[in-house]
GROMACS .gro file of C-alpha atoms in nm:
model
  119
    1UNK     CA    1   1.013  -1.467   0.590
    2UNK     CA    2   0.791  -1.145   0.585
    3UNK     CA    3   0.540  -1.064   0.736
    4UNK     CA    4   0.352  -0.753   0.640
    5UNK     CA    5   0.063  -0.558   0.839
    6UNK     CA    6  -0.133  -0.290   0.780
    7UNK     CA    7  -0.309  -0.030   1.019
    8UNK     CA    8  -0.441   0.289   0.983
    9UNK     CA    9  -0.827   0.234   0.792
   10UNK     CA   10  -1.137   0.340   0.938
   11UNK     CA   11  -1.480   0.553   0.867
   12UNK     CA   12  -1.425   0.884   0.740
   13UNK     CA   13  -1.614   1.153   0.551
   14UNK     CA   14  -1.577   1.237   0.199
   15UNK     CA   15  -1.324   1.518   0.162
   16UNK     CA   16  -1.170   1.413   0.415
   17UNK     CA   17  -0.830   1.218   0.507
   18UNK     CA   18  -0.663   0.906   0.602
   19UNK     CA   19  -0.316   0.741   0.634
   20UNK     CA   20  -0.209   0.395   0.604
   21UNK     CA   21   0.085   0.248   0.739
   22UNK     CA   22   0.214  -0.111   0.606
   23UNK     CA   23   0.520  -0.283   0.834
   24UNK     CA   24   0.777  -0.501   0.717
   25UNK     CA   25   0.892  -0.727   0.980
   26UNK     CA   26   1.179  -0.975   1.001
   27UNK     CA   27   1.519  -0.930   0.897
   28UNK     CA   28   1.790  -0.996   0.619
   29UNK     CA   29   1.607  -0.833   0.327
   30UNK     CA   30   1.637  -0.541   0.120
   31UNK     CA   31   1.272  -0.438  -0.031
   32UNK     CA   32   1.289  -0.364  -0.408
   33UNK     CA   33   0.906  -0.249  -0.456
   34UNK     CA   34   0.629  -0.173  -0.231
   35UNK     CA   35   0.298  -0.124  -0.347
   36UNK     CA   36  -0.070   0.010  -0.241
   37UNK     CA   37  -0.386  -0.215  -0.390
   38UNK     CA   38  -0.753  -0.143  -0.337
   39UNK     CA   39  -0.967  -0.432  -0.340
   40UNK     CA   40  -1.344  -0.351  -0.410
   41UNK     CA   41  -1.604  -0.628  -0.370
   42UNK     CA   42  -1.695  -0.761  -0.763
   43UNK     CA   43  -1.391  -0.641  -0.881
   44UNK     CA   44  -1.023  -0.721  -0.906
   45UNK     CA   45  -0.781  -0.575  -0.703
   46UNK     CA   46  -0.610  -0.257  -0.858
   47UNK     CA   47  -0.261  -0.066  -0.846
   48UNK     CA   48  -0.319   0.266  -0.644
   49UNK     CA   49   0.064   0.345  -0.567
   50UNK     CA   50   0.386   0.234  -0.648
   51UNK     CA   51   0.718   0.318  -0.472
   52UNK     CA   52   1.064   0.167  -0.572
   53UNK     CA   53   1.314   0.098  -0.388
   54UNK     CA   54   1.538   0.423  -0.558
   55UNK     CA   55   1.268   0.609  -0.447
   56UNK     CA   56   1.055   0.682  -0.741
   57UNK     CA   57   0.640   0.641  -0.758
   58UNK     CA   58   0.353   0.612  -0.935
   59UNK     CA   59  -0.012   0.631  -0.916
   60UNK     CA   60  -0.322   0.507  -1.088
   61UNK     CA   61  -0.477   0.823  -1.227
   62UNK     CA   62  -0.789   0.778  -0.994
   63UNK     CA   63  -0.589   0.910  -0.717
   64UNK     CA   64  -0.288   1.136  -0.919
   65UNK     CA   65  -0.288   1.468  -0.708
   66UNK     CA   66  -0.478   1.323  -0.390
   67UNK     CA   67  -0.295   1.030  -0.244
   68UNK     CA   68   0.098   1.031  -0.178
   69UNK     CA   69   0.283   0.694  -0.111
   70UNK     CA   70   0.628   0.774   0.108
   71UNK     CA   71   0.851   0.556   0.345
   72UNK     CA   72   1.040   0.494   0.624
   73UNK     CA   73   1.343   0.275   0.555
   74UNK     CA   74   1.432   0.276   0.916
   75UNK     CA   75   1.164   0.119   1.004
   76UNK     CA   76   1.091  -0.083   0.722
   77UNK     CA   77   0.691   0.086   0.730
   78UNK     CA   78   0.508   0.227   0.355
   79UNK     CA   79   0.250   0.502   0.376
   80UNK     CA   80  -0.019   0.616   0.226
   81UNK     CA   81  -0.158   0.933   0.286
   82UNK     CA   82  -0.505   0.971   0.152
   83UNK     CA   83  -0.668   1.331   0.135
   84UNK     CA   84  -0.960   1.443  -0.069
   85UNK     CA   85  -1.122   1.117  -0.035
   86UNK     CA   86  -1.417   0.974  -0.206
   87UNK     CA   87  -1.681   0.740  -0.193
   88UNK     CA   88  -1.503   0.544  -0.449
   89UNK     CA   89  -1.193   0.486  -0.258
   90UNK     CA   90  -1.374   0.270  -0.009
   91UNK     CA   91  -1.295  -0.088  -0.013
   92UNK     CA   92  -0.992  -0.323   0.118
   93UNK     CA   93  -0.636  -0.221   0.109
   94UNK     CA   94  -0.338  -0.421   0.082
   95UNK     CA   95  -0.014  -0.434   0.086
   96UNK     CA   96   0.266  -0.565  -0.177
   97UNK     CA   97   0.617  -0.588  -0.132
   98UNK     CA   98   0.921  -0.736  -0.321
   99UNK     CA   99   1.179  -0.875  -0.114
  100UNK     CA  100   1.508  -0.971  -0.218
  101UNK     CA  101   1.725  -1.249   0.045
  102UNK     CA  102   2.055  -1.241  -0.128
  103UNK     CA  103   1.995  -1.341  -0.487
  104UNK     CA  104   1.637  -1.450  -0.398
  105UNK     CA  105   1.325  -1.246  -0.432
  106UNK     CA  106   0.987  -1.321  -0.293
  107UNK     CA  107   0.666  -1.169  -0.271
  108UNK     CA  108   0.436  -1.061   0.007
  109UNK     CA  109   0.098  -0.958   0.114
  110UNK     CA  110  -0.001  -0.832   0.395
  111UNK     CA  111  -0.434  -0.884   0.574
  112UNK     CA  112  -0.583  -0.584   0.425
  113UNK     CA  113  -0.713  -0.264   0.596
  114UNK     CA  114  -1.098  -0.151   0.569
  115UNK     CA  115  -1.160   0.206   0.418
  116UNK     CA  116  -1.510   0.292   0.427
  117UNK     CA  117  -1.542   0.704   0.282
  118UNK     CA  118  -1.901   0.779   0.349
  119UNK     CA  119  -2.070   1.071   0.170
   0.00000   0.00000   0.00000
């Protein structure tokens, strides 16, 4: 079992910055993917960032050049550094991982995180 939690939204200014952190607790996995969704009320939740577990990323092009997705494997914990944000980055953020228990792999969320970029 994993258990996943976020921190690290708030309130903040357009233009300006923001980084989220997304834990991994427990113990006797190895994470294969971790990924960054925004969820924006109406809509369906969307990819923002991608990193694998050889260490390679992407990003939705909404956010190429302003957002930077990084980790700490020590401490099992995904960022997500957000500068240059806009209005249209506000909404719920979660947290996806792929865990793999031996020859099993299973799938995680974690509770979200509230971004709210004013203008």
């Amino acid at each position: 079992q994993v258990q996943l939690v976020e921190s690290g939204g708030g309130l903040v200014q357009a233009g300006g910055s923001l980084r989220l952190s997304c834990a991994a607790s427990g113990s006797g996995f190895s994470i294969n993917v971790m990924e960054w969704y925004l969820q924006v009320p109406g809509k369906e939740r969307e990819l923002v960032a991608t990193i694998r577990s050889g260490g390679t990323t992407n990003y939705a092009d909404s956010v190429k050049g302003r957002f930077t997705i990084s980790r700490d494997n020590a401490k099992n914990t995904v960022y997500l550094q957000m500068n240059s944000l806009k209005p249209d980055d506000t909404g719920v953020y979660y947290c996806y991982g792929i865990f793999s228990f031996g020859s099993y792999q299973y799938q995680y969320w974690g509770q979200g995180t509230q971004v709210t970029v004013s203008s």
